[in-house]
CSV table of C-alpha atoms and ligand atoms in Angstrom, one decimal:
chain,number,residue,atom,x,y,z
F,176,UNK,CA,-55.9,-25.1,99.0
F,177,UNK,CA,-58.4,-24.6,102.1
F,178,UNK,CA,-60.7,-26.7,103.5
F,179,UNK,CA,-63.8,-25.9,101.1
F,180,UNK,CA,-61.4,-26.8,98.1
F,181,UNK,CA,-60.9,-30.8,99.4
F,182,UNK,CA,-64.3,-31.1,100.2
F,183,UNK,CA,-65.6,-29.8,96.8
F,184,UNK,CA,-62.8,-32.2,95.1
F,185,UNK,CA,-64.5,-35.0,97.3
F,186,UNK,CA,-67.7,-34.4,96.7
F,187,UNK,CA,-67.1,-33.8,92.7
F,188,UNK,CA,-64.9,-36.9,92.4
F,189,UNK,CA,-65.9,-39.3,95.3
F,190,UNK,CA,-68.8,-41.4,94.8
F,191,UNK,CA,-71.6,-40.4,97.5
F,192,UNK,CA,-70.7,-43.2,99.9
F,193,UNK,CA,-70.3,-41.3,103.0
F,194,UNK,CA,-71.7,-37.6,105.0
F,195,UNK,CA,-68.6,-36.8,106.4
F,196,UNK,CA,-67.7,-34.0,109.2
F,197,UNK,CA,-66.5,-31.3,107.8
F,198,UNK,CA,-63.1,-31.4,108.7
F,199,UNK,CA,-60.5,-31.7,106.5
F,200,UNK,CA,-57.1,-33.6,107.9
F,201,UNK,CA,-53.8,-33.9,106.7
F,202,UNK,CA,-51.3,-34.9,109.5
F,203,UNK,CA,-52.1,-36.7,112.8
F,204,UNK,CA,-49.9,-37.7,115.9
F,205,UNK,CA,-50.7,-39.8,119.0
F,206,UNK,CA,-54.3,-38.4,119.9
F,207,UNK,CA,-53.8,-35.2,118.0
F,208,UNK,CA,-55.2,-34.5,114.5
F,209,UNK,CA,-54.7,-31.7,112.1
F,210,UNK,CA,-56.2,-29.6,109.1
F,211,UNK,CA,-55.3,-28.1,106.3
F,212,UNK,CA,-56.5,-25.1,107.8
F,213,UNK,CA,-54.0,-24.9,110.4
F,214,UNK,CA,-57.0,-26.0,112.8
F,215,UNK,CA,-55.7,-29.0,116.1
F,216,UNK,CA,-58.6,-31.6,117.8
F,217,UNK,CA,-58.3,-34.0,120.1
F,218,UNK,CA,-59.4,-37.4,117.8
F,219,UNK,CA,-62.3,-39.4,119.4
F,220,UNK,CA,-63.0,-41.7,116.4
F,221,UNK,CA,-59.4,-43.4,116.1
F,222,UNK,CA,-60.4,-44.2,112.2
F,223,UNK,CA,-63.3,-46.3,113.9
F,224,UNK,CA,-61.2,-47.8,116.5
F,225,UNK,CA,-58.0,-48.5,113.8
F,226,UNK,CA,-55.7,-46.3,115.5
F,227,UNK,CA,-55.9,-47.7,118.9
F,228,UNK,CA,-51.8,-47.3,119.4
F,229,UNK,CA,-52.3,-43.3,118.3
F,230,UNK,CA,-51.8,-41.9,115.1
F,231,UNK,CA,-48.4,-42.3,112.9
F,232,UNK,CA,-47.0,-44.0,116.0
F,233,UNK,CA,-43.4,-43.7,115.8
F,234,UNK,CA,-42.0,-47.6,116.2
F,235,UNK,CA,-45.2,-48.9,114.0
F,236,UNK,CA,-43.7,-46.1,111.4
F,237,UNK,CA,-40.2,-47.4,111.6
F,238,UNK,CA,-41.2,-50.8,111.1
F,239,UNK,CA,-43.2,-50.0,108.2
F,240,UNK,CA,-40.3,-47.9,106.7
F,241,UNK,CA,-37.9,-50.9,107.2
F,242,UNK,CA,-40.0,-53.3,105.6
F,243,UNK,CA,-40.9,-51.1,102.7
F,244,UNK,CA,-37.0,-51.3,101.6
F,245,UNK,CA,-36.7,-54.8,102.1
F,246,UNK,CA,-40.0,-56.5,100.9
F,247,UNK,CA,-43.5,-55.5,100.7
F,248,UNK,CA,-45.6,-58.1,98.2
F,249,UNK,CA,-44.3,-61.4,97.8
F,250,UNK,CA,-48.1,-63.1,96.9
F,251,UNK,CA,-48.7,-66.5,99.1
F,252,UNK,CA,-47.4,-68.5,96.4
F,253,UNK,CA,-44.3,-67.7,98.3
F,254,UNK,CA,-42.9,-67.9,101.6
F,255,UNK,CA,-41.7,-64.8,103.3
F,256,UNK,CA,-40.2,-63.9,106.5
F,257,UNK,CA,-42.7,-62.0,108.1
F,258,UNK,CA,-45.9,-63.4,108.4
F,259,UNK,CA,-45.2,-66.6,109.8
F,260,UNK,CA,-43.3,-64.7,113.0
F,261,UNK,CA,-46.5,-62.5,113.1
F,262,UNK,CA,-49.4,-64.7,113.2
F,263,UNK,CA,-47.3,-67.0,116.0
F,264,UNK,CA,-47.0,-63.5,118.1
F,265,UNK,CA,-50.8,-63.2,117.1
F,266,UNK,CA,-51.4,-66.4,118.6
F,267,UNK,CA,-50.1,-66.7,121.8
F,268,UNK,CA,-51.0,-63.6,122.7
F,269,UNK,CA,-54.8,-64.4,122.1
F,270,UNK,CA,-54.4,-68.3,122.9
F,271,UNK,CA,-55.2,-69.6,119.8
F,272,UNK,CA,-53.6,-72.2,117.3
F,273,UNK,CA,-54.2,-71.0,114.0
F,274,UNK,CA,-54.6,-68.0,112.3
F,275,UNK,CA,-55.9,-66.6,108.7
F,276,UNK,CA,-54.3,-63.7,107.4
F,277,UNK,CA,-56.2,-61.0,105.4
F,278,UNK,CA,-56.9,-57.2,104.7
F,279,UNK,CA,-60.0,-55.7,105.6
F,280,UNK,CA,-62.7,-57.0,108.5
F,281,UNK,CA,-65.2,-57.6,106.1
F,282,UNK,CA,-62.6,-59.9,104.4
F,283,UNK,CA,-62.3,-61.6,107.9
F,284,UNK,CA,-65.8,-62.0,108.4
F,285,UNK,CA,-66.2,-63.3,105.0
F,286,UNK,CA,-63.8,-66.0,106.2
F,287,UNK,CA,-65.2,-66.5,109.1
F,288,UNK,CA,-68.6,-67.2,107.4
F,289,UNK,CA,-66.7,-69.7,104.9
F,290,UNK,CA,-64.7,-72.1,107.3
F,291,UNK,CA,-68.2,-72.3,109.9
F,292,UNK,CA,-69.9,-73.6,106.5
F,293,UNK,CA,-67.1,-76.0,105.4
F,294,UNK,CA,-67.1,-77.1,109.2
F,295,UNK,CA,-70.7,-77.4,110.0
F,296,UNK,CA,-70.3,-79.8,106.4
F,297,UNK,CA,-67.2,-81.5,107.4
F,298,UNK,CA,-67.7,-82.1,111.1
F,299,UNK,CA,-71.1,-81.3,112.2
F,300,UNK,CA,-72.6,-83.7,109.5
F,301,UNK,CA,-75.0,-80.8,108.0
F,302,UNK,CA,-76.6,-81.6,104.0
F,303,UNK,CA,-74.8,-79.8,101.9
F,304,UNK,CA,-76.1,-76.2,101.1
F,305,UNK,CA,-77.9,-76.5,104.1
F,306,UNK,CA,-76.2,-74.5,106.9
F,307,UNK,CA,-77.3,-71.7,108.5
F,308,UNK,CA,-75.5,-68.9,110.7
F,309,UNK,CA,-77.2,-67.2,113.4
F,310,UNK,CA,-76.7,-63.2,113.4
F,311,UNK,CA,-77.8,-60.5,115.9
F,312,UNK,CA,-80.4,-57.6,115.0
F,313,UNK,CA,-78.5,-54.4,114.6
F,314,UNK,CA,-75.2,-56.3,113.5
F,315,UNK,CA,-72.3,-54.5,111.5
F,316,UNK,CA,-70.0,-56.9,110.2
F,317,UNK,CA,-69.1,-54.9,106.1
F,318,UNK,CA,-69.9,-54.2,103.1
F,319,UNK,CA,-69.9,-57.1,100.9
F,320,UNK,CA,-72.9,-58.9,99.7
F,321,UNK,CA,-72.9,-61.5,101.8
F,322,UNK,CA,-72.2,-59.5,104.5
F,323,UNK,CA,-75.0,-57.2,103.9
F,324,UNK,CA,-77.2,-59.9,103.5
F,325,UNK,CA,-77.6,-60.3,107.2
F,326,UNK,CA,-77.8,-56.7,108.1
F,327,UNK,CA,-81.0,-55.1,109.8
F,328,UNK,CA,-80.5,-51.5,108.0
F,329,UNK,CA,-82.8,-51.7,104.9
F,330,UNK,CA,-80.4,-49.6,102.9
F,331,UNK,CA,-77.4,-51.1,103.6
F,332,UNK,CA,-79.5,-54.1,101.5
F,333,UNK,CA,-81.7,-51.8,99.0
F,334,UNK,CA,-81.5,-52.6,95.9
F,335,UNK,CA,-78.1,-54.3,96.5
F,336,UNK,CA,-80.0,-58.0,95.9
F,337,UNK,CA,-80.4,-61.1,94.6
F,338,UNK,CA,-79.0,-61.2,98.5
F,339,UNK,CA,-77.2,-64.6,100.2
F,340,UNK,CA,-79.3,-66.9,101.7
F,341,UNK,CA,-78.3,-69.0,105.1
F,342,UNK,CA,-78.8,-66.5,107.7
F,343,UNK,CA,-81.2,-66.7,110.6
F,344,UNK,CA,-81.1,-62.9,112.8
F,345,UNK,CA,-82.8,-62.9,116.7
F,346,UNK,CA,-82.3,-60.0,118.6
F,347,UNK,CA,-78.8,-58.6,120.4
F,348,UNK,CA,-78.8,-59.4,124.4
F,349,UNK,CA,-81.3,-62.4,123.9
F,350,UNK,CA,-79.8,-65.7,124.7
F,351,UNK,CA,-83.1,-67.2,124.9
F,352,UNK,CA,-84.3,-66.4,121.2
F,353,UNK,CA,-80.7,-67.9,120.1
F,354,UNK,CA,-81.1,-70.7,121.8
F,355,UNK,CA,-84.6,-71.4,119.9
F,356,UNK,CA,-83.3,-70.5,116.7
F,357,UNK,CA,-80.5,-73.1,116.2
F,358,UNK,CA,-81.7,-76.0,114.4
F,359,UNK,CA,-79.6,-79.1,113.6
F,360,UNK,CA,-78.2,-77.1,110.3
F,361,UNK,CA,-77.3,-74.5,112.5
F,362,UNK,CA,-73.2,-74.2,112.0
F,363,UNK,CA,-72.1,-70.9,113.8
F,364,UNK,CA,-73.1,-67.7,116.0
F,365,UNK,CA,-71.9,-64.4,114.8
F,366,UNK,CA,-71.9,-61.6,117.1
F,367,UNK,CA,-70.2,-58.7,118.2
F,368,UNK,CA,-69.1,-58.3,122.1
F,369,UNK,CA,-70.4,-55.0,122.5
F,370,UNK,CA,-72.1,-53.6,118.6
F,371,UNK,CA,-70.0,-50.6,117.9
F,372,UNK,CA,-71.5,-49.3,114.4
F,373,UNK,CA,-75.0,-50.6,115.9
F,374,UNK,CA,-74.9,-47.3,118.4
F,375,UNK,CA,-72.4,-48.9,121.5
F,376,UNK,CA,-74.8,-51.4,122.5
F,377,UNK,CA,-73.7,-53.3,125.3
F,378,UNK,CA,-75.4,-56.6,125.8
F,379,UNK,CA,-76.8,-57.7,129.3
F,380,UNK,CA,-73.7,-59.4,132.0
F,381,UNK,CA,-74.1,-62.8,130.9
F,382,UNK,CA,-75.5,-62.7,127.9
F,383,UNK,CA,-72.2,-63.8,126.0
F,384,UNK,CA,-71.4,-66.3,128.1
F,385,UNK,CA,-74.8,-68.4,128.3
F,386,UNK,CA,-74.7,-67.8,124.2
F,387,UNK,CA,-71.2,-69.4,124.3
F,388,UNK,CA,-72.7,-71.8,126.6
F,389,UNK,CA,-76.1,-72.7,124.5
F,390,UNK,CA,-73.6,-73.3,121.1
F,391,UNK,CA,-71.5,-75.5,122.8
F,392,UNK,CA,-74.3,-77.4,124.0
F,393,UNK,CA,-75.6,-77.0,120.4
F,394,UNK,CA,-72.5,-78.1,118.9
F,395,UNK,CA,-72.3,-74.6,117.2
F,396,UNK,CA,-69.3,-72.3,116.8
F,397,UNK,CA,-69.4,-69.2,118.6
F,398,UNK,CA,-67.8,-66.6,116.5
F,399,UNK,CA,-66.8,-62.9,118.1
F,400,UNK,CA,-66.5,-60.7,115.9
F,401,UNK,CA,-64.0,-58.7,117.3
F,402,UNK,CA,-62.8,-56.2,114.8
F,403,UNK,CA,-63.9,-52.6,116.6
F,404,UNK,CA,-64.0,-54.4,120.5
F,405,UNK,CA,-60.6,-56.1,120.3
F,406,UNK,CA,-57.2,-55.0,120.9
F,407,UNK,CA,-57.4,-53.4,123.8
F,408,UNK,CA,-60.5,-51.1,122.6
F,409,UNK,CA,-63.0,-52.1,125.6
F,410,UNK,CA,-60.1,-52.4,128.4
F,411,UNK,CA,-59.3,-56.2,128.0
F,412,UNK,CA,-57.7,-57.2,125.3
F,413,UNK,CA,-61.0,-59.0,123.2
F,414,UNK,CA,-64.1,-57.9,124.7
F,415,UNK,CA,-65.1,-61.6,125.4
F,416,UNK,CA,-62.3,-61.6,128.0
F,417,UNK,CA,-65.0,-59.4,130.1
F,418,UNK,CA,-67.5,-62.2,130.5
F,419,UNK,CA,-64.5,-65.2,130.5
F,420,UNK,CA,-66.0,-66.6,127.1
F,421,UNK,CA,-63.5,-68.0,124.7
F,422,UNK,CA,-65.0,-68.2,121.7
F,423,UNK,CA,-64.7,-70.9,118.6
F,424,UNK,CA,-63.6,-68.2,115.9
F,425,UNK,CA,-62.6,-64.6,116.7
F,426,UNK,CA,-62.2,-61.7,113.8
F,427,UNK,CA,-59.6,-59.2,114.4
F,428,UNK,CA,-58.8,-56.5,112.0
F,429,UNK,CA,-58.8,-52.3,112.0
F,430,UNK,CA,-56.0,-51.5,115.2
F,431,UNK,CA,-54.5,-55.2,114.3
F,432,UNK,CA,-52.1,-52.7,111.9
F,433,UNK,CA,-52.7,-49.3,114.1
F,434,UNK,CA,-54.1,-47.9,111.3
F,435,UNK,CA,-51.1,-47.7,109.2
F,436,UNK,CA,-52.5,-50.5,106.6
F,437,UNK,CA,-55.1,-52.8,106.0
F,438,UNK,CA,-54.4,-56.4,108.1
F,439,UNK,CA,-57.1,-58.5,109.7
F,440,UNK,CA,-57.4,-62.0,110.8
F,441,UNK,CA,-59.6,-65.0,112.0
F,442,UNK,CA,-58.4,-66.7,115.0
F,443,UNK,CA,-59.5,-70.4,115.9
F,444,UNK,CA,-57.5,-73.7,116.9
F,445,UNK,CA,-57.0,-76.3,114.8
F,446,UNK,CA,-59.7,-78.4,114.5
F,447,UNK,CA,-61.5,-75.4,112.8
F,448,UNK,CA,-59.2,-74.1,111.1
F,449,UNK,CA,-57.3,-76.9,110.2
F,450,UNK,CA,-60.6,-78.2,107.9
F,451,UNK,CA,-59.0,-75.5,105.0
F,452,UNK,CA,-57.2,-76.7,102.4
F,453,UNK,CA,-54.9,-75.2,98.9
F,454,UNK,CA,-57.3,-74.1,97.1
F,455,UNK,CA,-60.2,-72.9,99.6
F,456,UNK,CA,-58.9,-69.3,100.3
F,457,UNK,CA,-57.0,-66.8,99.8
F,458,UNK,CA,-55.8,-63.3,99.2
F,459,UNK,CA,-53.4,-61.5,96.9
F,460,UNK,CA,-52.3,-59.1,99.7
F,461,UNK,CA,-53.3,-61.3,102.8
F,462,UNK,CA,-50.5,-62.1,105.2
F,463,UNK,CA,-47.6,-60.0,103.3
F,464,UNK,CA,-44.5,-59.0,104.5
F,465,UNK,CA,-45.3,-55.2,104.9
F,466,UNK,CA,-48.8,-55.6,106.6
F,467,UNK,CA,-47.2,-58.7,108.7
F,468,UNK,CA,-44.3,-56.5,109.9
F,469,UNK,CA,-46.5,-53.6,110.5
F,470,UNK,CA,-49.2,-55.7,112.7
F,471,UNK,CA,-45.8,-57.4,114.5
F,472,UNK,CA,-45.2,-53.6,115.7
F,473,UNK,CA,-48.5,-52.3,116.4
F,474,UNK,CA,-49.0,-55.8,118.9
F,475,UNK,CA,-45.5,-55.0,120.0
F,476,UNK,CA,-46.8,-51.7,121.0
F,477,UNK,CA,-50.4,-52.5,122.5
F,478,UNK,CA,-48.2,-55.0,124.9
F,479,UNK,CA,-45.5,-52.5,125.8
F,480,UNK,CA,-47.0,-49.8,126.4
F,481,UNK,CA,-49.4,-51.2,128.5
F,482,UNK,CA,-52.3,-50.3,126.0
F,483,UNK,CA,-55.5,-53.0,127.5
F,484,UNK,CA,-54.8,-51.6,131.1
F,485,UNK,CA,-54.3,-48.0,130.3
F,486,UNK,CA,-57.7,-47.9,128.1
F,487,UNK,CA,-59.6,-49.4,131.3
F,488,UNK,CA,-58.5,-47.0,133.0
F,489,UNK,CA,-58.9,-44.0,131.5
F,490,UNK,CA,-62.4,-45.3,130.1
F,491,UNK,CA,-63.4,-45.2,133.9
F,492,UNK,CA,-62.3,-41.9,134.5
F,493,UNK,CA,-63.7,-40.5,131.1
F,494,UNK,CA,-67.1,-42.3,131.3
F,495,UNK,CA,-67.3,-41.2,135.2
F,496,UNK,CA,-66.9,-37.7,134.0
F,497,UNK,CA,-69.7,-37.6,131.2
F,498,UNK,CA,-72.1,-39.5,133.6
F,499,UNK,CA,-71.4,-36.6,135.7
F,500,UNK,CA,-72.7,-34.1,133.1
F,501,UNK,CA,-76.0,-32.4,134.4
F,502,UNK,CA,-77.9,-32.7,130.7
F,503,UNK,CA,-81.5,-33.6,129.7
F,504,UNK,CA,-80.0,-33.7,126.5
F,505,UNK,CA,-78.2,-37.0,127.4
F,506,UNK,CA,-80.6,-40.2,127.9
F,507,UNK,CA,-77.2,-42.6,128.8
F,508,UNK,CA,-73.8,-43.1,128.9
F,509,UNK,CA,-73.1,-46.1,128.2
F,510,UNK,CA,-69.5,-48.6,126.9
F,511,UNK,CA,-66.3,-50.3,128.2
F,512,UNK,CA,-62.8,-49.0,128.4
F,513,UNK,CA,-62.9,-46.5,125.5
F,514,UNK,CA,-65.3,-47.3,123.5
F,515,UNK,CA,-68.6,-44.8,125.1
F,516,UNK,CA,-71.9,-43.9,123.5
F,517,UNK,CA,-73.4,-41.3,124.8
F,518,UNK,CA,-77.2,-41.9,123.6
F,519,UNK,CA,-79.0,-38.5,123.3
F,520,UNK,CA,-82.6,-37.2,123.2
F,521,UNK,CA,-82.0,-35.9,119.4
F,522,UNK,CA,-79.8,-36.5,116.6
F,523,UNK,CA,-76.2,-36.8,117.5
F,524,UNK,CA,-75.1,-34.9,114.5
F,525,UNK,CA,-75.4,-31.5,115.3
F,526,UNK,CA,-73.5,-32.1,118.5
F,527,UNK,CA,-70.8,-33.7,116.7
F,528,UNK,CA,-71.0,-30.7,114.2
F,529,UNK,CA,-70.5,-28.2,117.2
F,530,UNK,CA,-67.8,-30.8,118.9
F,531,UNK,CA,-65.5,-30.4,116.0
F,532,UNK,CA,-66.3,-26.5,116.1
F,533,UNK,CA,-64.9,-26.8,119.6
F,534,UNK,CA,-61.6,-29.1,118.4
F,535,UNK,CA,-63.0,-32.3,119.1
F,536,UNK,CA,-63.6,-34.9,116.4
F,537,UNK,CA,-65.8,-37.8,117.0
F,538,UNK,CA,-69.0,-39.0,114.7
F,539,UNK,CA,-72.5,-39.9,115.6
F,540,UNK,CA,-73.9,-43.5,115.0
F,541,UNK,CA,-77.3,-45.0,114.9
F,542,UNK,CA,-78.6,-41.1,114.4
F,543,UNK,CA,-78.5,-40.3,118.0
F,544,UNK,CA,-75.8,-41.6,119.8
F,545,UNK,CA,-72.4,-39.2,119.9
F,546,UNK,CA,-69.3,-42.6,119.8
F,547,UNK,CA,-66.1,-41.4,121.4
F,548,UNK,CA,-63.7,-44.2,121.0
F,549,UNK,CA,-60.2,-41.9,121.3
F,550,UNK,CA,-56.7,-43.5,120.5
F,551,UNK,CA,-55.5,-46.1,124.0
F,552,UNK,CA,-52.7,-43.6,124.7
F,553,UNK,CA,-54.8,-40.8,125.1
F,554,UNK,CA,-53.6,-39.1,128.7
F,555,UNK,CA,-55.9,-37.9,131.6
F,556,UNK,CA,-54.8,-33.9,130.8
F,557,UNK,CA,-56.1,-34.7,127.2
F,558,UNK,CA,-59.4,-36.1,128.7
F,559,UNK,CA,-59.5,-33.2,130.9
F,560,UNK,CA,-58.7,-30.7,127.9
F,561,UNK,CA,-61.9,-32.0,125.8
F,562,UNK,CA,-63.9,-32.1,128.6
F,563,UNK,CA,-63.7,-28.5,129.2
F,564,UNK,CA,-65.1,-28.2,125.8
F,565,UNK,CA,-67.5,-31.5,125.7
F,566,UNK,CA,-69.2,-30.8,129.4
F,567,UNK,CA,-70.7,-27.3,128.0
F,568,UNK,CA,-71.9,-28.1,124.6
F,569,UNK,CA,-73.9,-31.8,125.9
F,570,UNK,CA,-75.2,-30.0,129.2
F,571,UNK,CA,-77.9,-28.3,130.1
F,572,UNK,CA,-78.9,-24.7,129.5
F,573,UNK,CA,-77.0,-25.7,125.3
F,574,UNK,CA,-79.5,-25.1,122.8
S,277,PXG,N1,-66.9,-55.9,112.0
S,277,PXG,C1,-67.1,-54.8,112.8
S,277,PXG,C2,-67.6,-55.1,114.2
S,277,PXG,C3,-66.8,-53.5,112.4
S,277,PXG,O1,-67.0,-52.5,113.2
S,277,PXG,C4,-66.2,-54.4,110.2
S,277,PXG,C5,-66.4,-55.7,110.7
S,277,PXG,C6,-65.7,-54.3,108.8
S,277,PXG,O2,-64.4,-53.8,108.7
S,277,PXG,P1,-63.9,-53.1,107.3
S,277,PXG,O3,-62.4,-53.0,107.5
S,277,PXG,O4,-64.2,-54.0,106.2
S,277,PXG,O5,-64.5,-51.8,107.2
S,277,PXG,C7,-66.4,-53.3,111.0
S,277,PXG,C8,-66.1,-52.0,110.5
S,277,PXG,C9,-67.5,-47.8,107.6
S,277,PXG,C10,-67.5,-48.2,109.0
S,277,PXG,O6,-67.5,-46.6,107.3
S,277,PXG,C11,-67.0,-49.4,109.4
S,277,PXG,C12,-67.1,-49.7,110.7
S,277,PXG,C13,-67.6,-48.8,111.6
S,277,PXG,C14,-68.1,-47.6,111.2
S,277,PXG,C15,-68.1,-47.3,109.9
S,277,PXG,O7,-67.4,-48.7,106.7
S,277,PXG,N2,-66.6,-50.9,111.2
């Protein structure tokens, strides 16, 4: 079957969730991605930033393979031998004391959401059903209902209601408005480091660390959701390391498994965290053997192989090239490590249309801005490689 076939099976089968480039892939290694039709690109979406570590990475693979003979689903109504080893390698290498395993980042976020209710009850003294949880204009945080509740798109929300109450938004990069919307049922502060899906918005310097500052004065938990930033994605390994903010609750997810299966967590010490009890939470597939052995690799991988430094430094040297690119076309470039938007005069899409034409696959958010988030162990030749075919078709004198 060729291309046209897949996407006609998609499109016949597939509910109409998605508008997806027209590229259809079926094997992928390290940086590289291929289609059915016999077609190579350089990958500049990483699955979202889920394949930080590169695609079917070898030692993530093995360790998946192992686990998949020994155990993969044991439910948490057991013990098993994975999970507790990964959350503990989880922990100390993000300096927190607790940890809640689950599957998706909107799963995360939804626990996040829960354990800043039951502590704003429990320790901040708020009337029950009172709490609220401050969220930033042009948030992405999921799909669920609650989740979607808080969002600013209108259709993410349309016709998707009777929506969740308990959410206050003020605008992204505006410490000023959070600091007037927290009342004394005020319980948390969601936000994003840098808002990926929101169009690679990066927030004023200081901004996250007078917000961390204004909830601690506040006695409100400053949550960072982490789940595109983290890992390694914006050259340290949580974006909040950039501003020296350590914040209450972190959600990690997406590159938490390098792509290879669905693991995310929340992060917190123990007097958060500590609050839940048998009974509060849980998931059928959170914290399993074969996603726990999987995450243990890809960590084991972002740490050996020098992942965090290595997507610093070729962020510089890619983001110093496209702010080099003589365009009108291109109003900013703008990110940290690799994770870049480059914001353009028009819609992004054609541009990512002709990108993929050229063997370069990345996808435009927030209509105008081009994202190109590539896999951490992207080398400078493969930089150099797509820009010979990205510096013509965003410059000037392209139609
Ligand atoms: N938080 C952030 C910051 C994210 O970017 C999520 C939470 C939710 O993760 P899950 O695993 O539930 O998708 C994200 C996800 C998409 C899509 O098509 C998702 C993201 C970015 C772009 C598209 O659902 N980020």
């Amino acid at each position: 079957m060729k291309s046209e076939d897949f996407m006609k099976l998609d499109d016949t089968y597939a509910a109409h969730t998605y508008h997806p480039i027209e590229v259809v892939i079926e094997r992928a290694e390290g940086a590289w991605v291929y289609d059915v039709d016999g077609n190579k690109y350089l990958d500049f979406l990483s699955a979202y930033s889920a394949v930080n570590q590169g695609h079917c990475h070898p030692r993530i693979l093995a360790a998946a393979e192992a686990q998949m003979r020994r155990v993969t689903l044991t439910s948490r109504a057991f013990y098993n031998d994975q999970m507790g080893p990964f959350l503990k390698q989880l922990c100390e290498l993000t300096g927190y004391e607790m940890a809640v395993p689950m599957n998706t980042g909107a799963e995360a976020v939804e626990t996040a959401l829960k354990i800043a209710r039951k502590w704003g009850y429990q320790m901040k003294g708020v009337p029950d059903n009172q709490a609220e949880i401050i969220v930033c204009e042009g948030n992405f945080a999921g799909r669920t209902i609650s989740i979607i509740s808080f969002s600013s798109e209108e259709q993410y929300k349309e016709e998707f209601g009777p929506l969740t109450p308990g959410f206050k938004m003020v605008p992204y990069g505006d410490a000023d408005a959070l600091a007037e919307a927290i009342t004394p049922n005020t319980v948390a502060f969601l936000v994003e480091p840098i808002q990926g899906e929101g169009g690679v918005n990066v927030p004023p310097a200081g901004y996250l660390k007078r917000a961390a500052e204004i909830c601690a004065a506040h006695n409100v938990l400053f949550m960072a959701d982490e789940i595109q930033t983290g890992l390694g994605r914006t050259g340290a390994l949580l974006c909040s390391d950039h501003d020296g903010v350590r914040p209450d609750v972190v959600t990690l997810g997406k590159a938490l498994s390098g792509g290879f299966y669905p693991v995310s967590a929340v992060l917190a010490d123990r007097r958060v965290l500590g609050l839940f009890r048998p009974g509060d939470h849980g998931s059928t597939f959170g914290g399993n053997p074969l996603g726990s052995a999987v995450a243990r690799a890809a960590l084991d991988v972002l740490v050996d192989e020098g992942l965090v430094d290595r997507s610093r430094e070729m962020g510089a040297y890619f983001m110093g090239r496209l702010r080099r690119i003589e365009s009108d076309h291109i109003k900013e470039v703008r990110g940290k490590g690799l994770l870049i938007g480059v914001e353009m005069a028009s819609l992004a899409r054609p541009y990512c249309d002709e990108l993929r034409d050229a063997g370069i696959l990345c996808k435009d958010t927030h209509a105008t801005v081009v994202r190109f988030a590539p896999p951490l162990v992207i080398s400078k030749d493969e930089i150099d490689w797509a820009m010979e075919r990205i510096e013509p078709i965003l410059s000037n004198g392209h139609q």
